[in-house]
Coordinates of C-alpha atoms in Angstrom, one line a residue:
M1 CA -29.4 -22.2 4.7
Y2 CA -25.7 -21.2 4.7
D3 CA -23.8 -20.3 7.8
I4 CA -21.9 -17.7 5.9
I5 CA -22.4 -16.1 2.5
V6 CA -19.3 -14.3 1.2
I7 CA -19.9 -11.7 -1.5
G8 CA -16.6 -11.0 -3.4
G9 CA -13.8 -13.4 -4.4
G10 CA -10.8 -11.2 -3.6
A11 CA -8.3 -11.4 -0.8
A12 CA -10.8 -10.6 1.9
G13 CA -13.5 -12.9 0.6
L14 CA -11.2 -15.8 0.0
T15 CA -9.8 -15.5 3.5
V16 CA -13.2 -15.7 5.0
A17 CA -14.5 -18.5 2.8
A18 CA -11.5 -20.7 3.4
G19 CA -11.3 -20.0 7.1
A20 CA -15.0 -20.5 7.7
S21 CA -15.2 -23.7 5.8
S22 CA -12.1 -25.1 7.6
L23 CA -14.0 -24.6 10.8
G24 CA -17.0 -26.6 9.6
A25 CA -19.3 -23.8 8.4
K26 CA -21.5 -24.2 5.3
V27 CA -20.2 -21.4 3.0
A28 CA -21.2 -19.9 -0.2
L29 CA -18.8 -17.7 -2.1
V30 CA -20.3 -15.3 -4.7
E31 CA -18.1 -13.6 -7.3
K32 CA -19.4 -11.3 -10.0
S33 CA -16.6 -12.0 -12.5
K34 CA -15.6 -15.3 -13.8
L35 CA -12.3 -15.4 -11.9
L36 CA -11.3 -15.4 -8.3
G37 CA -8.5 -13.4 -6.9
G38 CA -9.9 -9.9 -7.0
D39 CA -8.4 -6.6 -8.1
C40 CA -5.1 -7.3 -6.4
L41 CA -4.3 -10.4 -8.5
H42 CA -5.6 -9.2 -11.8
F43 CA -5.2 -5.5 -11.9
G44 CA -3.3 -4.3 -8.8
C45 CA -0.6 -5.7 -6.5
V46 CA 0.6 -8.6 -8.7
P47 CA 0.8 -7.1 -12.1
S48 CA 2.1 -3.7 -10.8
K49 CA 4.9 -5.4 -8.9
A50 CA 5.7 -7.6 -11.9
L51 CA 5.9 -4.4 -14.0
I52 CA 8.0 -2.6 -11.4
S53 CA 10.4 -5.5 -11.2
I54 CA 10.9 -5.4 -15.0
A55 CA 11.3 -1.6 -15.0
N56 CA 13.9 -1.8 -12.3
Q57 CA 15.8 -4.4 -14.2
V58 CA 15.9 -2.1 -17.2
A59 CA 17.1 0.8 -15.0
E60 CA 19.9 -1.4 -13.5
A61 CA 20.9 -2.6 -17.0
R62 CA 21.3 1.0 -18.2
K63 CA 23.5 1.8 -15.2
T64 CA 26.1 -0.8 -16.4
T65 CA 27.2 1.7 -19.0
K66 CA 29.4 3.3 -16.3
F67 CA 31.4 0.0 -16.2
G68 CA 32.1 0.1 -19.9
M69 CA 29.1 -2.0 -21.1
D70 CA 27.0 -1.0 -24.1
V71 CA 23.2 -1.0 -23.5
S72 CA 21.0 0.1 -26.2
G73 CA 17.6 -0.5 -27.9
D74 CA 13.9 0.2 -27.1
I75 CA 11.7 -1.8 -24.8
N76 CA 9.2 -4.2 -26.4
V77 CA 6.2 -3.5 -24.2
E78 CA 4.2 -6.5 -25.5
K79 CA 6.9 -8.8 -24.2
V80 CA 6.9 -6.8 -20.9
M81 CA 3.1 -7.3 -20.5
E82 CA 3.3 -10.9 -21.4
Q83 CA 5.7 -11.5 -18.5
V84 CA 3.3 -9.5 -16.3
Q85 CA 0.4 -11.7 -17.4
S86 CA 2.5 -14.8 -16.8
S87 CA 2.8 -13.8 -13.1
I88 CA -0.9 -13.4 -12.8
R89 CA -1.6 -16.9 -14.4
T90 CA 0.8 -18.6 -12.1
I91 CA -0.7 -17.1 -8.9
Q92 CA -4.2 -17.6 -10.3
E93 CA -3.7 -21.4 -9.8
H94 CA -3.8 -20.8 -6.0
D95 CA -7.2 -19.1 -6.4
D96 CA -8.8 -21.7 -8.7
P97 CA -12.5 -22.3 -7.9
D98 CA -11.9 -26.1 -7.7
R99 CA -9.6 -25.6 -4.8
F100 CA -12.3 -23.8 -2.8
E101 CA -14.9 -26.4 -3.9
K102 CA -12.7 -29.1 -2.5
L103 CA -12.6 -27.1 0.8
G104 CA -16.4 -27.4 0.9
V105 CA -17.2 -23.9 -0.4
D106 CA -20.0 -23.5 -2.9
V107 CA -18.6 -21.1 -5.5
L108 CA -21.3 -19.2 -7.4
F109 CA -20.6 -16.8 -10.2
G110 CA -22.9 -13.8 -10.8
A111 CA -23.7 -10.3 -9.6
A112 CA -25.1 -10.3 -6.0
S113 CA -27.7 -8.0 -4.4
F114 CA -29.6 -8.1 -1.1
I115 CA -33.2 -9.1 -1.1
T116 CA -33.4 -9.1 2.7
S117 CA -30.6 -9.0 5.3
T118 CA -30.3 -12.8 4.9
K119 CA -31.4 -13.5 1.3
I120 CA -29.1 -12.8 -1.6
K121 CA -30.0 -12.8 -5.3
V122 CA -27.2 -14.2 -7.5
G123 CA -27.3 -13.5 -11.2
E124 CA -30.7 -13.2 -12.8
S125 CA -32.7 -15.9 -10.9
K126 CA -30.8 -17.7 -8.2
T127 CA -31.5 -16.9 -4.5
I128 CA -29.5 -18.1 -1.6
E129 CA -30.0 -17.5 2.2
G130 CA -27.4 -17.3 5.0
K131 CA -27.3 -16.6 8.7
R132 CA -24.5 -14.0 8.2
V133 CA -23.2 -12.2 5.1
V134 CA -19.8 -10.8 4.5
V135 CA -19.5 -8.1 1.9
A136 CA -16.0 -8.1 0.4
T137 CA -16.6 -6.7 -3.1
G138 CA -13.5 -4.5 -3.2
S139 CA -13.1 -1.3 -5.1
S140 CA -12.6 0.1 -8.6
P141 CA -10.9 3.2 -10.1
F142 CA -12.5 6.6 -9.4
I143 CA -12.7 8.6 -12.6
P144 CA -12.7 12.3 -11.9
P145 CA -15.1 14.6 -13.7
I146 CA -12.5 16.2 -16.0
E147 CA -13.9 17.9 -19.1
G148 CA -13.1 15.8 -22.1
L149 CA -11.8 12.8 -20.3
K150 CA -14.8 10.5 -21.1
D151 CA -14.4 11.3 -24.8
I152 CA -10.8 10.0 -25.1
H153 CA -8.8 6.8 -24.6
Y154 CA -7.2 6.5 -21.2
W155 CA -5.9 3.7 -19.0
T156 CA -6.6 2.8 -15.4
N157 CA -4.9 0.0 -13.4
E158 CA -7.6 -2.3 -14.8
T159 CA -6.6 -1.7 -18.4
V160 CA -3.0 -0.6 -18.5
F161 CA -1.5 -4.1 -18.2
T162 CA -2.8 -4.9 -21.7
M163 CA -0.8 -2.1 -23.3
K164 CA 0.5 -2.9 -26.8
Q165 CA 2.8 0.1 -27.3
L166 CA 4.9 2.2 -24.9
P167 CA 3.8 5.8 -25.0
K168 CA 6.5 8.4 -25.7
R169 CA 4.8 11.0 -23.5
L170 CA 2.7 9.9 -20.6
L171 CA 0.5 11.8 -18.2
V172 CA -0.4 10.1 -14.8
I173 CA -3.3 11.7 -12.9
G174 CA -3.0 11.1 -9.2
G175 CA 0.0 11.1 -6.8
G176 CA -1.0 8.3 -4.5
A177 CA 0.7 4.9 -4.3
I178 CA -0.7 3.6 -7.7
G179 CA 0.2 6.9 -9.4
M180 CA 3.8 7.0 -8.0
E181 CA 4.5 3.4 -8.7
L182 CA 3.2 3.4 -12.3
S183 CA 4.9 6.7 -13.1
Q184 CA 8.3 5.5 -12.0
A185 CA 7.9 2.2 -13.8
F186 CA 7.0 3.7 -17.1
A187 CA 9.7 6.4 -16.8
R188 CA 12.2 3.6 -16.4
L189 CA 10.8 1.7 -19.4
G190 CA 11.4 4.8 -21.5
S191 CA 8.3 7.1 -21.4
E192 CA 8.6 10.8 -20.7
V193 CA 6.3 10.9 -17.7
T194 CA 4.4 13.9 -16.1
L195 CA 2.8 13.1 -12.7
V196 CA 0.0 15.5 -11.6
E197 CA -1.4 15.6 -8.1
R198 CA -4.1 18.0 -7.0
G199 CA -3.1 17.9 -3.4
K200 CA -0.3 19.7 -1.8
T201 CA 2.0 16.7 -1.7
L202 CA 2.4 13.2 -3.1
G203 CA 1.4 10.5 -0.7
K204 CA -0.5 13.1 1.3
T205 CA -0.9 11.0 4.5
G206 CA 2.9 10.4 4.8
D207 CA 5.4 11.9 7.2
K208 CA 6.4 15.2 5.7
E209 CA 10.1 14.6 5.8
L210 CA 9.9 11.4 3.9
V211 CA 7.3 12.8 1.5
G212 CA 9.9 15.4 0.6
K213 CA 12.6 12.8 0.0
V214 CA 10.3 10.6 -2.1
T215 CA 9.3 13.5 -4.2
E216 CA 12.9 14.6 -4.7
L217 CA 13.9 11.1 -5.9
L218 CA 10.9 10.9 -8.3
E219 CA 11.6 14.3 -9.8
R220 CA 15.0 13.0 -11.0
E221 CA 13.1 10.7 -13.3
M222 CA 10.0 12.6 -14.3
T223 CA 8.1 15.9 -14.1
V224 CA 6.0 16.3 -10.9
F225 CA 3.3 18.8 -10.4
T226 CA 1.5 19.1 -7.0
S227 CA -1.3 21.5 -6.1
T228 CA -2.3 21.2 -9.7
D229 CA -5.7 20.4 -11.3
V230 CA -6.3 18.9 -14.7
E231 CA -9.0 21.2 -16.0
K232 CA -9.6 20.0 -19.5
I233 CA -8.4 17.5 -22.1
S234 CA -8.7 17.8 -25.8
T235 CA -7.2 16.0 -28.8
T236 CA -5.2 16.9 -31.9
N237 CA -3.6 14.8 -34.6
E238 CA -0.4 15.0 -32.6
G239 CA -1.7 13.9 -29.2
K240 CA -3.7 15.0 -26.2
I241 CA -3.7 18.6 -25.0
I242 CA -3.9 18.9 -21.2
A243 CA -5.0 22.1 -19.6
L244 CA -3.5 22.4 -16.1
R245 CA -4.0 24.9 -13.4
D246 CA -1.8 25.4 -10.3
Q247 CA -2.2 28.0 -7.6
T248 CA -1.2 30.9 -9.8
T249 CA -1.3 30.0 -13.5
T250 CA -3.0 28.0 -16.2
F251 CA -0.8 26.1 -18.7
T252 CA -0.9 23.3 -21.1
L253 CA 1.2 20.2 -22.0
E254 CA 0.9 17.6 -24.8
V255 CA 1.0 13.9 -24.2
D256 CA 0.3 10.7 -26.1
E257 CA -1.5 8.7 -23.4
I258 CA -3.0 9.1 -19.9
I259 CA -3.2 6.9 -16.9
V260 CA -5.9 7.8 -14.4
A261 CA -4.9 6.9 -10.8
A262 CA -7.0 9.4 -8.9
G263 CA -8.2 7.1 -6.1
R264 CA -10.7 4.3 -5.6
K265 CA -14.4 3.9 -5.0
P266 CA -16.1 1.0 -3.2
N267 CA -18.0 -1.6 -5.3
T268 CA -21.3 -1.3 -3.3
R269 CA -23.7 0.5 -5.6
E270 CA -25.4 -2.6 -7.0
L271 CA -25.7 -4.5 -3.7
N272 CA -29.0 -2.8 -2.6
L273 CA -27.5 -2.0 0.8
D274 CA -29.9 0.9 1.4
G275 CA -32.8 -1.5 0.8
V276 CA -31.9 -3.7 3.8
G277 CA -30.7 -0.9 6.1
V278 CA -27.0 -1.1 5.8
K279 CA -25.5 2.4 6.4
V280 CA -22.8 3.7 4.1
D281 CA -20.9 7.0 3.9
E282 CA -21.2 9.6 1.2
R283 CA -18.7 7.6 -1.1
G284 CA -20.5 4.3 -0.5
H285 CA -18.2 2.7 2.1
I286 CA -19.9 0.4 4.5
L287 CA -19.8 1.9 8.0
I288 CA -18.5 -0.7 10.4
D289 CA -17.9 -1.1 14.1
R290 CA -14.6 -2.3 15.6
Y291 CA -15.6 -5.9 14.8
G292 CA -16.3 -5.3 11.1
R293 CA -20.1 -5.4 11.6
S294 CA -22.3 -3.0 9.7
S295 CA -25.4 -1.3 11.0
I296 CA -27.1 -4.7 10.5
P297 CA -25.1 -6.9 12.9
T298 CA -25.3 -10.0 10.7
I299 CA -23.8 -8.2 7.8
F300 CA -20.1 -7.5 7.8
G301 CA -18.0 -5.2 5.6
I302 CA -14.3 -6.0 5.0
G303 CA -11.6 -5.0 2.6
D304 CA -11.8 -1.9 0.4
V305 CA -15.6 -1.6 1.0
N306 CA -15.2 -0.3 4.5
G307 CA -12.8 2.5 3.6
Q308 CA -10.3 1.7 6.4
Y309 CA -7.1 0.7 4.6
G310 CA -7.2 -0.2 0.9
F311 CA -4.5 -2.9 1.0
T312 CA -4.6 -6.6 0.4
H313 CA -2.9 -7.4 3.8
A314 CA -5.6 -5.3 5.5
A315 CA -8.3 -7.3 3.8
G316 CA -6.6 -10.5 4.9
M317 CA -6.3 -9.3 8.5
E318 CA -9.9 -8.3 8.6
G319 CA -11.0 -11.5 7.0
K320 CA -9.3 -13.6 9.7
A321 CA -10.9 -11.5 12.5
V322 CA -14.4 -11.7 11.0
V323 CA -14.2 -15.5 10.7
Q324 CA -13.8 -15.7 14.4
T325 CA -16.6 -13.2 15.0
A326 CA -19.1 -14.4 12.5
V327 CA -18.5 -18.2 12.6
L328 CA -17.6 -18.8 16.3
G329 CA -19.4 -15.9 17.8
I330 CA -16.2 -14.8 19.6
P331 CA -15.8 -11.1 18.9
S332 CA -12.4 -10.3 17.5
K333 CA -11.5 -6.6 17.1
L334 CA -10.0 -5.1 14.0
S335 CA -6.8 -3.5 15.1
Y336 CA -4.7 -1.1 13.0
E337 CA -2.3 0.0 15.7
S338 CA 0.7 -1.7 14.1
F339 CA -0.6 -1.7 10.6
P340 CA 2.3 -1.2 8.0
W341 CA 2.1 -0.4 4.3
I342 CA 4.6 0.1 1.5
T343 CA 4.7 2.2 -1.6
F344 CA 6.8 0.1 -4.0
T345 CA 8.8 2.9 -5.6
D346 CA 12.5 2.4 -5.9
P347 CA 13.7 2.9 -3.2
E348 CA 10.7 1.6 -1.3
W349 CA 8.7 3.7 1.1
F350 CA 7.6 2.0 4.3
Q351 CA 5.1 3.5 6.7
M352 CA 3.6 2.4 10.1
G353 CA 1.8 4.3 12.8
L354 CA 1.9 8.0 13.5
T355 CA 3.9 10.5 11.5
E356 CA 6.0 13.0 13.3
E357 CA 3.4 15.7 12.7
S358 CA 0.5 13.5 14.0
A359 CA 2.5 12.4 17.0
V360 CA 3.3 16.0 18.0
Q361 CA -0.4 16.9 17.6
R362 CA -1.5 13.9 19.7
F363 CA 1.1 13.8 22.4
G364 CA 2.9 17.2 22.3
K365 CA 6.5 17.7 21.1
E366 CA 7.9 17.5 24.6
N367 CA 6.4 14.0 25.1
I368 CA 7.9 12.2 22.2
N369 CA 11.4 11.3 20.9
I370 CA 12.5 11.2 17.2
Y371 CA 15.3 8.8 16.2
K372 CA 16.7 9.1 12.7
S373 CA 19.5 7.5 10.7
S374 CA 20.5 8.2 7.1
L375 CA 21.4 5.2 5.0
D376 CA 24.7 6.7 4.1
E377 CA 25.6 5.7 7.7
V378 CA 24.9 2.0 7.1
D379 CA 27.7 -0.1 5.6
R380 CA 25.6 -2.4 3.4
F381 CA 23.9 0.5 1.6
I382 CA 27.3 2.2 1.3
A383 CA 28.8 -1.0 -0.3
E384 CA 25.9 -1.1 -2.8
H385 CA 26.0 2.6 -3.6
R386 CA 22.3 2.9 -2.7
T387 CA 22.4 5.3 0.2
E388 CA 19.3 7.3 -0.8
G389 CA 17.1 7.0 2.2
I390 CA 16.3 7.3 5.9
V391 CA 14.9 5.5 8.9
K392 CA 12.8 7.4 11.3
M393 CA 11.3 6.1 14.5
I394 CA 8.9 8.0 16.8
T395 CA 8.5 6.9 20.4
K396 CA 7.0 8.0 23.6
K397 CA 9.5 9.0 26.3
D398 CA 9.5 5.5 27.7
G399 CA 10.6 4.1 24.3
T400 CA 7.2 2.8 23.2
I401 CA 7.2 2.9 19.4
I402 CA 4.3 4.9 18.0
G403 CA 5.5 5.4 14.4
A404 CA 8.1 4.0 12.1
H405 CA 9.0 5.2 8.6
A406 CA 11.7 4.3 6.1
L407 CA 12.8 5.0 2.6
G408 CA 15.4 2.6 1.2
V409 CA 16.1 -0.3 -1.0
G410 CA 14.1 -3.3 0.3
A411 CA 12.7 -1.2 3.2
G412 CA 9.4 -3.2 3.1
D413 CA 11.4 -6.3 4.1
W414 CA 13.9 -5.1 6.6
M415 CA 11.5 -2.8 8.5
Q416 CA 9.3 -5.9 9.2
T417 CA 11.5 -6.3 12.3
V418 CA 10.0 -3.1 13.7
V419 CA 6.4 -4.3 12.9
Y420 CA 7.1 -7.5 14.9
A421 CA 8.5 -5.5 17.8
V422 CA 5.4 -3.2 17.9
Q423 CA 3.0 -6.2 17.7
K424 CA 4.8 -7.9 20.6
K425 CA 4.8 -4.7 22.7
Q426 CA 8.5 -4.3 22.6
K427 CA 10.1 -0.9 22.9
I428 CA 12.8 0.6 20.7
G429 CA 15.6 -0.5 23.1
S430 CA 14.8 -4.2 22.3
L431 CA 15.6 -3.6 18.6
S432 CA 19.0 -2.4 19.6
R433 CA 19.7 -5.5 21.6
M434 CA 19.0 -7.8 18.7
I435 CA 22.0 -9.4 16.8
Y436 CA 22.1 -8.2 13.2
P437 CA 24.4 -10.2 10.8
Y438 CA 26.9 -7.8 9.3
P439 CA 26.5 -6.3 6.9
N440 CA 22.8 -6.5 6.2
R441 CA 20.2 -3.8 5.3
A442 CA 18.4 -4.3 8.6
G443 CA 21.5 -2.7 10.1
A444 CA 19.6 0.6 9.4
V445 CA 17.1 -0.5 12.1
Q446 CA 20.0 -1.3 14.5
K447 CA 21.7 2.0 13.8
T448 CA 18.5 3.9 14.5
S449 CA 17.5 2.0 17.6
D450 CA 21.1 2.3 19.0
L451 CA 20.4 6.1 19.3
Y452 CA 18.0 5.3 22.1
W453 CA 20.6 3.8 24.3
R454 CA 23.2 6.4 23.3
E455 CA 20.8 9.1 24.5
K456 CA 20.0 7.1 27.7
L457 CA 23.7 6.4 28.5
F458 CA 25.3 9.7 27.6
N459 CA 22.6 12.2 28.3
G460 CA 21.4 10.7 31.6
P461 CA 22.9 10.1 35.1
F462 CA 24.2 6.6 34.2
T463 CA 27.6 7.9 32.9
K464 CA 28.2 9.8 36.1
I465 CA 27.5 6.8 38.2
T466 CA 29.7 4.5 36.1
K467 CA 32.5 7.0 36.1
K468 CA 32.6 7.0 39.9
Y469 CA 32.3 3.2 40.0
I470 CA 35.3 2.9 37.6
Q471 CA 37.3 5.2 39.7
W472 CA 36.5 3.0 42.8
F473 CA 37.0 -0.3 41.0
R474 CA 40.7 -1.4 40.9

């Protein structure tokens, strides 16, 4: 009898397995594939960021022509993908099964399914039993029911990183984070990219002002269609014919290859969750309470399977909380109040908390303050000639930060200061009082937070008081 059975060897599952074992629990880790690390390592975060880095290097090299240098030639995409795979192999060493075996975890490879709420079938014949089970099986690409799609070759994030030849004309279906990142990367490598999103905007949950700026920047490098459906795909000797429909017309375009990035679906179908009474939503996400517990209290759902936030750092956070709840019996809430995420376009797009629109809806426009700075006001970005971007902070009237958004080079790094402030219950004024080495990019945070004190000092009664005091003081 195991204390904890973990199903899924991605970020969430590995966090639970290592944490529970270190506390002295008897742990089994079950993984369907032959490799640990999950989608993030093999098909998601790691390879995409490796590809983005290479693409950005190519883009920067091409910019050197304005300094008189000669840059020419086509990209060898096989060499690009070999470097991507090298990154995966290096990080894979951290997720080697032997490491977890040495921690005391029993690592079992094979498909898992529930027999009862405590018994798990692994592979064809093995059965294991545990007091508690953590489901962390991740997600996989959702393939939309587009006429003709199943009959042609297309890539998803699970297959694109084995590409052998760079397509001249590329269609990307889906304007979420994966779609935007891959679109820009391939555009910079040399493909003519068309990005199609059926929703009204790219990054549809984002702050409207920043969504507009991100879209504007991407449109400089590719063609972007929003509010547009892909209705049908057919093939000719010259390529793939795509029938598109926007709000008013139907039109076609011709491409060589397609990447499908139309969302994710939870990997729960084969687990027999219904058979043991675990409730799921219409898409198959496990319904959880604020402690990560499913409708069966001894079964937990963390990571992509619960449909909360489909990010590796969310899975890790949830895993840490569930270790405390499941192993020690001390309930630890899953909190997303200060949860940040980044879309790794160039420049990066950082998001945390409420957007301006959602803050107005929740609190009323008269009860919030908006503080904004453009990066063309920050000396470091001016020096680098990378002034495309903005910092936007949303607060309550007392300075409590309820939303923070930024677009800028390295924004995912320098906005971490704001994440820390929110987690420590610090208000926007405390960010202004910090000392920022000059000139660094985090000066954008300083510039924005300074606006809080400027408003307090110059629009309030304080200036009148100090003026009288100065007149009196000799």
